[in-house]
mmCIF file of N, CA and C in Angstrom:
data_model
loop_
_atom_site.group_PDB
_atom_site.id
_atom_site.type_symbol
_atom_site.label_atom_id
_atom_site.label_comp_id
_atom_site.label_asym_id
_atom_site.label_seq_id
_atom_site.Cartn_x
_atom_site.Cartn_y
_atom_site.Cartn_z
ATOM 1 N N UNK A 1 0.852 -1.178 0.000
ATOM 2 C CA UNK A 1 0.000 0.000 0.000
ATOM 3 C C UNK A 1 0.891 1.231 0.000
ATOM 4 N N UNK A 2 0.561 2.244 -0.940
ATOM 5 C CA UNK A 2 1.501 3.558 -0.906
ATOM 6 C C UNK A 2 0.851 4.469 0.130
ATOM 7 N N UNK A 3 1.637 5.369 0.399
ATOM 8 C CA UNK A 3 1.671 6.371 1.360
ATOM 9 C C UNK A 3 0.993 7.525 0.477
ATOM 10 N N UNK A 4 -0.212 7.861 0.957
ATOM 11 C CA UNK A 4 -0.775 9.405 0.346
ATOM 12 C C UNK A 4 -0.022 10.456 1.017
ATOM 13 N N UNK A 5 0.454 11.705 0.182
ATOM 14 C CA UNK A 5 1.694 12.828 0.380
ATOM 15 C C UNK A 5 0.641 13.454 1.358
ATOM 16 N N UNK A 6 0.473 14.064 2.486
ATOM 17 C CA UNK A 6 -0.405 14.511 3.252
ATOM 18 C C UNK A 6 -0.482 16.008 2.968
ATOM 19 N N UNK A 7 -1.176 16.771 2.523
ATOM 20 C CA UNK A 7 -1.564 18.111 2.125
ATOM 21 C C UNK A 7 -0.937 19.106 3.551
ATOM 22 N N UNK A 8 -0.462 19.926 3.240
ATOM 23 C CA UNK A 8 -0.133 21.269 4.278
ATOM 24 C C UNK A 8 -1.473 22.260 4.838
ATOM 25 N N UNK A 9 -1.398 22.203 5.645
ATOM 26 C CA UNK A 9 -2.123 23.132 6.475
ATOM 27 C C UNK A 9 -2.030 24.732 6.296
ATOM 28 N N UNK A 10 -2.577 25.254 6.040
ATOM 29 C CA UNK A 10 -2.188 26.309 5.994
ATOM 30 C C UNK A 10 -3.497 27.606 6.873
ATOM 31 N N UNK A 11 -2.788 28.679 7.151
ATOM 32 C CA UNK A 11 -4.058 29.636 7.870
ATOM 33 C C UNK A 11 -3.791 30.877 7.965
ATOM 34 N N UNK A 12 -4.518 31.693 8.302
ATOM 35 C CA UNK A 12 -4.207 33.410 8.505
ATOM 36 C C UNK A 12 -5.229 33.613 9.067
ATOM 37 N N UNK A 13 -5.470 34.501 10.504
ATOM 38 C CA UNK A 13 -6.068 35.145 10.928
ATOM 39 C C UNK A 13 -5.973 36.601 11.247
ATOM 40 N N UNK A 14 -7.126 37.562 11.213
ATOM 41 C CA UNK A 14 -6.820 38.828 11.341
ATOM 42 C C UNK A 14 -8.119 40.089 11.762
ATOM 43 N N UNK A 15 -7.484 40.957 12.169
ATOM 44 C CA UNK A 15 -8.825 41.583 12.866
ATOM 45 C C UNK A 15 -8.953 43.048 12.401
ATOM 46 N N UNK A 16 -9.435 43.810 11.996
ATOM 47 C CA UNK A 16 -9.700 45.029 11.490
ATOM 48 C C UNK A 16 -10.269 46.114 12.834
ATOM 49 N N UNK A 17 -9.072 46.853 13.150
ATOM 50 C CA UNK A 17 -9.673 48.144 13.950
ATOM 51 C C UNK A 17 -10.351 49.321 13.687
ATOM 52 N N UNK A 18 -11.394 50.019 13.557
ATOM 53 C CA UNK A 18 -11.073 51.554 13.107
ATOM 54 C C UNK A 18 -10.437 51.916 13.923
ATOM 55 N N UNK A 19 -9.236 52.896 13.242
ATOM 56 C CA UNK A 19 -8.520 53.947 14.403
ATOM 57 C C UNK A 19 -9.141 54.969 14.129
ATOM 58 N N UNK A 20 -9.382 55.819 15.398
ATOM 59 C CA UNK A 20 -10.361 57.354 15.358
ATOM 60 C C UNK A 20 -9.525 58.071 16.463
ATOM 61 N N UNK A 21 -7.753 58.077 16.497
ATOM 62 C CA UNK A 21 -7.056 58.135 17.537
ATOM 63 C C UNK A 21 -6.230 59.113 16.912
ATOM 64 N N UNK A 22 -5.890 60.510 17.354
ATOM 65 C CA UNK A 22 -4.883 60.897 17.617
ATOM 66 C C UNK A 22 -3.314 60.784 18.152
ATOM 67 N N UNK A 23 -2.109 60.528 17.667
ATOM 68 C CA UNK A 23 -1.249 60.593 18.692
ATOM 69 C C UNK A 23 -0.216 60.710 18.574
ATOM 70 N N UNK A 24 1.017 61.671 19.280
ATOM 71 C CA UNK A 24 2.131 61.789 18.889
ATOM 72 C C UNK A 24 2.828 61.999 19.842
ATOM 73 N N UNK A 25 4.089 62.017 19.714
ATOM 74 C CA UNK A 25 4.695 62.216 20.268
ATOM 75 C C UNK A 25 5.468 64.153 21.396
ATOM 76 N N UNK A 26 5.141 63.587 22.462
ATOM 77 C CA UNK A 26 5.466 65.251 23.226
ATOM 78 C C UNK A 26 6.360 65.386 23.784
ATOM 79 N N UNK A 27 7.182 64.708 24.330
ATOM 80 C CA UNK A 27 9.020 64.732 24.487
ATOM 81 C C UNK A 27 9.593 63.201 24.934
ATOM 82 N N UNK A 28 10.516 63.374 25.262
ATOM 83 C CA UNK A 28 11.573 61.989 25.429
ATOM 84 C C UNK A 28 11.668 60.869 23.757
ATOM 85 N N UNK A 29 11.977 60.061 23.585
ATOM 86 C CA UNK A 29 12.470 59.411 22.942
ATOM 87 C C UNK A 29 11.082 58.114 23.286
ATOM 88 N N UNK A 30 10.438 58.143 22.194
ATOM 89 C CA UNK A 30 9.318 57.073 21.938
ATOM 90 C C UNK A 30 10.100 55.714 21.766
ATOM 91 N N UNK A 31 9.319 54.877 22.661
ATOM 92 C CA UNK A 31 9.573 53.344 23.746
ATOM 93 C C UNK A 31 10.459 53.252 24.752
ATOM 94 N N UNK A 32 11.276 54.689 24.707
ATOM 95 C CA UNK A 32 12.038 54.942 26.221
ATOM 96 C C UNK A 32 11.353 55.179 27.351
ATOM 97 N N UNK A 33 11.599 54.525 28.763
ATOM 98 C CA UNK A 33 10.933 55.175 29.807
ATOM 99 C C UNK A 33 11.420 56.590 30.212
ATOM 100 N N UNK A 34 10.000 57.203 30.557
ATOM 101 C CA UNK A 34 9.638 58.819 30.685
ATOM 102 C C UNK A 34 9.168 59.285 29.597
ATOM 103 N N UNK A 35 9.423 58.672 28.633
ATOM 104 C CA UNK A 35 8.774 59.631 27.213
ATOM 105 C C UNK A 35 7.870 60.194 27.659
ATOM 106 N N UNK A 36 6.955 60.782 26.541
ATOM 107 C CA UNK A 36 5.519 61.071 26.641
ATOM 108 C C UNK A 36 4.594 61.561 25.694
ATOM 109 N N UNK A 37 3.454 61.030 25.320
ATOM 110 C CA UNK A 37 2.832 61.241 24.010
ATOM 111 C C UNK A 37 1.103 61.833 24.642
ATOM 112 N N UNK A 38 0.885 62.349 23.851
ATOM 113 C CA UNK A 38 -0.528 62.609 23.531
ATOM 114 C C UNK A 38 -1.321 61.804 22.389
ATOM 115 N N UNK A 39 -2.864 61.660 23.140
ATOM 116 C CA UNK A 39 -3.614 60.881 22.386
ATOM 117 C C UNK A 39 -5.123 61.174 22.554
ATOM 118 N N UNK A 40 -5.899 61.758 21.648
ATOM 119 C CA UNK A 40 -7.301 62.441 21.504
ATOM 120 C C UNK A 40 -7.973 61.493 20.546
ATOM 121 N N UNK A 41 -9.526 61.664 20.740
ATOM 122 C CA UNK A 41 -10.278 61.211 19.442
ATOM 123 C C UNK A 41 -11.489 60.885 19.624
ATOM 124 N N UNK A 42 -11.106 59.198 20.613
ATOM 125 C CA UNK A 42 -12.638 59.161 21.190
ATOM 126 C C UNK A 42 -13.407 60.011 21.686
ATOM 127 N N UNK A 43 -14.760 60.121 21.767
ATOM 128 C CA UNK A 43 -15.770 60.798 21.889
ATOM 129 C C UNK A 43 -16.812 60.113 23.658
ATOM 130 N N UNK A 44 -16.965 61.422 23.853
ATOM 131 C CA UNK A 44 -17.777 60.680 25.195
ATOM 132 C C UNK A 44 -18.868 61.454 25.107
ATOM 133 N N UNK A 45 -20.289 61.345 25.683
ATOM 134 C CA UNK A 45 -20.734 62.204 25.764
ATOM 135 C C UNK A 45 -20.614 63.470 26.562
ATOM 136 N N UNK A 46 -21.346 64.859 26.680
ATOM 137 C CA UNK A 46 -21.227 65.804 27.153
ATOM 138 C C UNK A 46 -22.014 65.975 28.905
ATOM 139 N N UNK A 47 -21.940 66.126 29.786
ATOM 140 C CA UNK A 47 -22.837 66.340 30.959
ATOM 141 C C UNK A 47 -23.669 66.478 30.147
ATOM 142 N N UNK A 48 -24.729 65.397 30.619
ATOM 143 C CA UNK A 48 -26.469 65.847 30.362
ATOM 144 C C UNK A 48 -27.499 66.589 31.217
ATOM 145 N N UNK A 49 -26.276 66.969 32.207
ATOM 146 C CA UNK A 49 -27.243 67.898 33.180
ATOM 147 C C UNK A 49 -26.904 68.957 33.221
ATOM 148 N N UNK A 50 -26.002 69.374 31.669
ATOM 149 C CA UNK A 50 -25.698 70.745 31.825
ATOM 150 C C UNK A 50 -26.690 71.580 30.789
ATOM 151 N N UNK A 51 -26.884 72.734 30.641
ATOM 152 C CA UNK A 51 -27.730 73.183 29.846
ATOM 153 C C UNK A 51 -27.531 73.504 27.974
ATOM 154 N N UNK A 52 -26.023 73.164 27.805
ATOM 155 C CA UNK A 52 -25.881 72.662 26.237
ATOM 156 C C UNK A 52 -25.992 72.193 25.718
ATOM 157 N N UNK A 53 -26.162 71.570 24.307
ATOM 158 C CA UNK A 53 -27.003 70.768 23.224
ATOM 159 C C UNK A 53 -26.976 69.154 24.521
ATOM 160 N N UNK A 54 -27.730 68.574 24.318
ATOM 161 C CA UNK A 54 -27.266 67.222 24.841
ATOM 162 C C UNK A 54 -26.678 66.497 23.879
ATOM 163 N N UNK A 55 -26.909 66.509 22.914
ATOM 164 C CA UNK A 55 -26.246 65.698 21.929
ATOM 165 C C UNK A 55 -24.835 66.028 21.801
ATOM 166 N N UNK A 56 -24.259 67.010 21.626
ATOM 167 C CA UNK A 56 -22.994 67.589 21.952
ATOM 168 C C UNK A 56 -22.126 65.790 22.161
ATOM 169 N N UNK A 57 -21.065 66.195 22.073
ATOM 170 C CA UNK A 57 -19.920 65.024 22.619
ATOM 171 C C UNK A 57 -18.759 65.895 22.740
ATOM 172 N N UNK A 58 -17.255 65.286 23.549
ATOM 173 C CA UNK A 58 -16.588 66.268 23.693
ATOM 174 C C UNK A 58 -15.196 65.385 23.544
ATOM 175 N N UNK A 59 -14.245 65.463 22.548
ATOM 176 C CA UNK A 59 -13.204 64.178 22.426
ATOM 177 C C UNK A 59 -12.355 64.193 23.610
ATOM 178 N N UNK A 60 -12.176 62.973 24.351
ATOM 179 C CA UNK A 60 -11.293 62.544 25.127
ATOM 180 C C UNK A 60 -9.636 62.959 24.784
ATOM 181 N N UNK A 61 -8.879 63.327 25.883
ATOM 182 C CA UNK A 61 -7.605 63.699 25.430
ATOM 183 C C UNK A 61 -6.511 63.505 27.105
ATOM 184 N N UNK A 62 -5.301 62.825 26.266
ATOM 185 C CA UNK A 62 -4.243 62.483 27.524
ATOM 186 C C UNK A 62 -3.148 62.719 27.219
ATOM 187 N N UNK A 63 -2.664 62.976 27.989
ATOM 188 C CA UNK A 63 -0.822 62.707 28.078
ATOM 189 C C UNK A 63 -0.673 61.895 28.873
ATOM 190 N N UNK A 64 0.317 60.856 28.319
ATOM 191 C CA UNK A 64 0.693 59.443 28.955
ATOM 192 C C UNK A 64 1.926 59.530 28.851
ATOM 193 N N UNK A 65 2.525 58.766 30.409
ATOM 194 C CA UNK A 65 3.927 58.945 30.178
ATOM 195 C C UNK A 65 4.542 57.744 30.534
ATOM 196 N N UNK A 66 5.241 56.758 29.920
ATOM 197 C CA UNK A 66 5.935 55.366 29.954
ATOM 198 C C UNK A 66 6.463 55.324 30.812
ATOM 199 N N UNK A 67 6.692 54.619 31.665
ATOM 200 C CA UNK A 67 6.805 54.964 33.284
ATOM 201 C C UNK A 67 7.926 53.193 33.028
ATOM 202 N N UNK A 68 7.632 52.158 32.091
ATOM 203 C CA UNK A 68 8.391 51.075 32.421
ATOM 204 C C UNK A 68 8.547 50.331 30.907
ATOM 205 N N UNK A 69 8.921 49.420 30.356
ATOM 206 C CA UNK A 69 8.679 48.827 29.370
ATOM 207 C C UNK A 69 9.827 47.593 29.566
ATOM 208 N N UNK A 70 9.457 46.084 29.323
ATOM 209 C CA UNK A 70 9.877 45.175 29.468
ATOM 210 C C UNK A 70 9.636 44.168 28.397
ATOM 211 N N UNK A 71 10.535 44.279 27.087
ATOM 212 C CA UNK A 71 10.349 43.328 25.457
ATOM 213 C C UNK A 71 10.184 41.874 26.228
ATOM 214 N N UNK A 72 11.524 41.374 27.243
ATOM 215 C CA UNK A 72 10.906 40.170 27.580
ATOM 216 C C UNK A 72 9.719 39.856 28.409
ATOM 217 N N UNK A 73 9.625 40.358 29.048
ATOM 218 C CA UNK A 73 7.898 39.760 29.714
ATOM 219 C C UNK A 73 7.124 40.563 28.881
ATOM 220 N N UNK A 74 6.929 40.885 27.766
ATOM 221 C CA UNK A 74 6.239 41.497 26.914
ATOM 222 C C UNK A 74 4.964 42.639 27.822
ATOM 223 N N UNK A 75 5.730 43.474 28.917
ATOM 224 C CA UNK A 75 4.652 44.283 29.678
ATOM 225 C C UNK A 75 5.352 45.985 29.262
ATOM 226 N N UNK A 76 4.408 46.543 29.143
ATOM 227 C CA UNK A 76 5.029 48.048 29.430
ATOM 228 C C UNK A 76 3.706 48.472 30.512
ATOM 229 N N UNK A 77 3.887 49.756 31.203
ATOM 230 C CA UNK A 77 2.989 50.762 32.063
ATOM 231 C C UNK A 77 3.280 52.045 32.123
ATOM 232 N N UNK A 78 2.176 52.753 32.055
ATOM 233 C CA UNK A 78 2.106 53.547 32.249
ATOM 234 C C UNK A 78 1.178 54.661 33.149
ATOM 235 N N UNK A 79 1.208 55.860 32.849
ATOM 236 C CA UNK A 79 0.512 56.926 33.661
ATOM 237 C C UNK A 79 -0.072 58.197 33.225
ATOM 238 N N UNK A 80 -1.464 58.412 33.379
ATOM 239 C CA UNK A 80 -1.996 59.407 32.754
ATOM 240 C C UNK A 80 -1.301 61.039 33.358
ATOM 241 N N UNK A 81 -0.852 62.024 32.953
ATOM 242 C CA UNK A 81 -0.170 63.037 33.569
ATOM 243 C C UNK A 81 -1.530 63.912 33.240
ATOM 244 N N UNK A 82 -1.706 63.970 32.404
ATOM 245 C CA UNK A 82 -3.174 65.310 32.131
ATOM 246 C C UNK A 82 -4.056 64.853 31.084
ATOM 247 N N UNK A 83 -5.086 65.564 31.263
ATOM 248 C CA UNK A 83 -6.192 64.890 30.126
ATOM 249 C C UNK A 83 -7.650 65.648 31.035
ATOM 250 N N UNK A 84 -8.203 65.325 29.748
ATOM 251 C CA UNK A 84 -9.821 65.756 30.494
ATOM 252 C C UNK A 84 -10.671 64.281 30.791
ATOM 253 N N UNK A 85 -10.415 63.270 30.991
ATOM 254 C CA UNK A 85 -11.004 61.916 31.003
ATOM 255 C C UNK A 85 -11.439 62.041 32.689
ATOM 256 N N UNK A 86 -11.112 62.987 33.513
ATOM 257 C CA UNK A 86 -11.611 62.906 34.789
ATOM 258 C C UNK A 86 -10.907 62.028 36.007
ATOM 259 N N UNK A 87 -9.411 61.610 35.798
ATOM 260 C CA UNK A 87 -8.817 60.662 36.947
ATOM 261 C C UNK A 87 -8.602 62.470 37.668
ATOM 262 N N UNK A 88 -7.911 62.081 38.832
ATOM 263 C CA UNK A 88 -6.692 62.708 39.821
ATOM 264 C C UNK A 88 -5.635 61.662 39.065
ATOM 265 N N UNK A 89 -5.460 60.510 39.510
ATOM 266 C CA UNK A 89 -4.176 59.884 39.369
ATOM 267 C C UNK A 89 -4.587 58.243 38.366
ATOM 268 N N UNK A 90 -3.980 57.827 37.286
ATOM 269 C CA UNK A 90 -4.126 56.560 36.702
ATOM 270 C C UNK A 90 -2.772 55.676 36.333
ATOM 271 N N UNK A 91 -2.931 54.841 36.747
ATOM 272 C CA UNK A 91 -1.545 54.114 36.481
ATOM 273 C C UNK A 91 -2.438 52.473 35.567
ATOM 274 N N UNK A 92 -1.265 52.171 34.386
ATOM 275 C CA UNK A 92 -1.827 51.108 33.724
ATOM 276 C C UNK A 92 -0.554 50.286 33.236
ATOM 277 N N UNK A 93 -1.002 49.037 33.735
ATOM 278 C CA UNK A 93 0.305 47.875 32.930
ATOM 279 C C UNK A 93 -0.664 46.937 32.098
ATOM 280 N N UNK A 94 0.327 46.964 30.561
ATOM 281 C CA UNK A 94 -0.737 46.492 29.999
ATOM 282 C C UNK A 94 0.752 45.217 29.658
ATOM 283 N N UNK A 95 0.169 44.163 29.522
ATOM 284 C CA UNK A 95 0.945 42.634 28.850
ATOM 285 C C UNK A 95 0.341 41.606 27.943
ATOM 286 N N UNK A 96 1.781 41.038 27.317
ATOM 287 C CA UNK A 96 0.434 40.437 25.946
ATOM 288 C C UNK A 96 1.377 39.049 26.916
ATOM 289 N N UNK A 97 -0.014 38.027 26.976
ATOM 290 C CA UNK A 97 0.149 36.423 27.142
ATOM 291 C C UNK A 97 0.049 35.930 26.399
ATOM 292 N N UNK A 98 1.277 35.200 25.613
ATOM 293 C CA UNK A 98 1.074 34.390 24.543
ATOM 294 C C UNK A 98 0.829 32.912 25.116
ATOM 295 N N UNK A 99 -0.066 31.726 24.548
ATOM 296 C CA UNK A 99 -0.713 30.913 24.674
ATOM 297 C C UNK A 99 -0.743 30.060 23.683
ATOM 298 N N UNK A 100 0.093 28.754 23.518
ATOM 299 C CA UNK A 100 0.214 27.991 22.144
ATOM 300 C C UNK A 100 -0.014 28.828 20.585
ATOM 301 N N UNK A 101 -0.620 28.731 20.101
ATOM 302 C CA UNK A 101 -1.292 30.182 18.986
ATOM 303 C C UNK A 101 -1.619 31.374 19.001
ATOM 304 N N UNK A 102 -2.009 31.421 20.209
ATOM 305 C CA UNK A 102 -2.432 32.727 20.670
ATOM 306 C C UNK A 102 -2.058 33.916 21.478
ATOM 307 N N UNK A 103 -3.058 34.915 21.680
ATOM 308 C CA UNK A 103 -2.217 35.748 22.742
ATOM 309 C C UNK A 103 -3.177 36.853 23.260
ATOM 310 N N UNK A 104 -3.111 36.425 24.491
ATOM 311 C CA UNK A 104 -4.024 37.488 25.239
ATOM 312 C C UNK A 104 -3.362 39.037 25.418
ATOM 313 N N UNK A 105 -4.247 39.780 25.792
ATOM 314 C CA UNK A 105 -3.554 41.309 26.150
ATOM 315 C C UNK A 105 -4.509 41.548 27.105
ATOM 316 N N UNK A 106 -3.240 41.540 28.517
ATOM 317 C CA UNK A 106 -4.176 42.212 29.993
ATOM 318 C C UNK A 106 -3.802 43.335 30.065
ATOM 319 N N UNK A 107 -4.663 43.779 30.799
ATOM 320 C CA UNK A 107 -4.917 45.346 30.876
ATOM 321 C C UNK A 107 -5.140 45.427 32.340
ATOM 322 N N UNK A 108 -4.255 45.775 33.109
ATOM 323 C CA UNK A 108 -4.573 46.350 34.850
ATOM 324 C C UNK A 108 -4.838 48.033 34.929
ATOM 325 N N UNK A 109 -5.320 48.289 35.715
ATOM 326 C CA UNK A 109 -5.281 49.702 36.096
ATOM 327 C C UNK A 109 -5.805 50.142 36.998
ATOM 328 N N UNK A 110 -4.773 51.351 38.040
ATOM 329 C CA UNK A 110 -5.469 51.899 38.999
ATOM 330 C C UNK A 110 -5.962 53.413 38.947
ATOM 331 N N UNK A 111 -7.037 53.996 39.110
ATOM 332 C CA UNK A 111 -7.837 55.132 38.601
ATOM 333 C C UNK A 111 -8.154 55.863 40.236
ATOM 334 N N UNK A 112 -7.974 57.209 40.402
ATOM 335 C CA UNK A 112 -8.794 57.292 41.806
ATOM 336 C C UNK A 112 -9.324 58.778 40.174
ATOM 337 N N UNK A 113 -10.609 58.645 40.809
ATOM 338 C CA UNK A 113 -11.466 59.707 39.861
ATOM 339 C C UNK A 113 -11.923 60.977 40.678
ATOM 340 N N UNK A 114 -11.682 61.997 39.909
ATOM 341 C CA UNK A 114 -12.463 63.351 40.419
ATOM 342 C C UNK A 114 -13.340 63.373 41.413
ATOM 343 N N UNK A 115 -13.668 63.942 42.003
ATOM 344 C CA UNK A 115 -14.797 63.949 42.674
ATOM 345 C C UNK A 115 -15.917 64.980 41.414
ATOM 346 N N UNK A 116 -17.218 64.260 41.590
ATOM 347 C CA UNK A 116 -18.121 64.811 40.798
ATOM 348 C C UNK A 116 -18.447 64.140 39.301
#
């Protein structure tokens, strides 16, 4: 009995974002820790208990500043310095878990928010 040549496997997967993101760079050296970039775009709505259009929206905007970055444990973190998104203080480590094929991306973060 002959041996049938066994066909190759083959695959591609892929995911389509809209970007609706602003962002550039505002000093230090981008993927160095301390840098710092700005990033606007998303849309939130406006106080609905204020007396302007309600429909109104008002784009979200930050300065983030790289506070760590680590290629081997694939983690960087960071920290919101200013923005109108409403923290006092935000700190975020984000890491990708790779998993046989795959790969997760966690997202931690600590937020203490405005009062109001």
């Amino acid at each position: 009995m002959a041996l049938e040549k066994q066909l190759k496997w083959e695959g591609k997967a892929s995911a389509e974002l809209k970007v609706t993101r602003t962002c550039h760079g505002v000093e230090g050296t981008p993927g160095v820790a301390g840098c710092v970039w700005f990033y606007a775009g998303f849309k939130t709505p406006v106080d609905p208990k204020s007396d302007q259009n309600q429909d109104q929206e008002k784009a979200n905007r930050t300065k983030q500043k790289l506070l760590s970055i680590d290629p081997a444990e694939m983690t960087y973190s960071y920290s919101i310095i200013d923005g109108n998104v409403g923290f006092n203080s935000y700190l975020s480590t984000v890491q990708m878990v790779p998993k046989d094929a795959e790969c997760t991306i966690v997202w931690k973060y600590e937020v203490e928010p405005v009062e109001g």
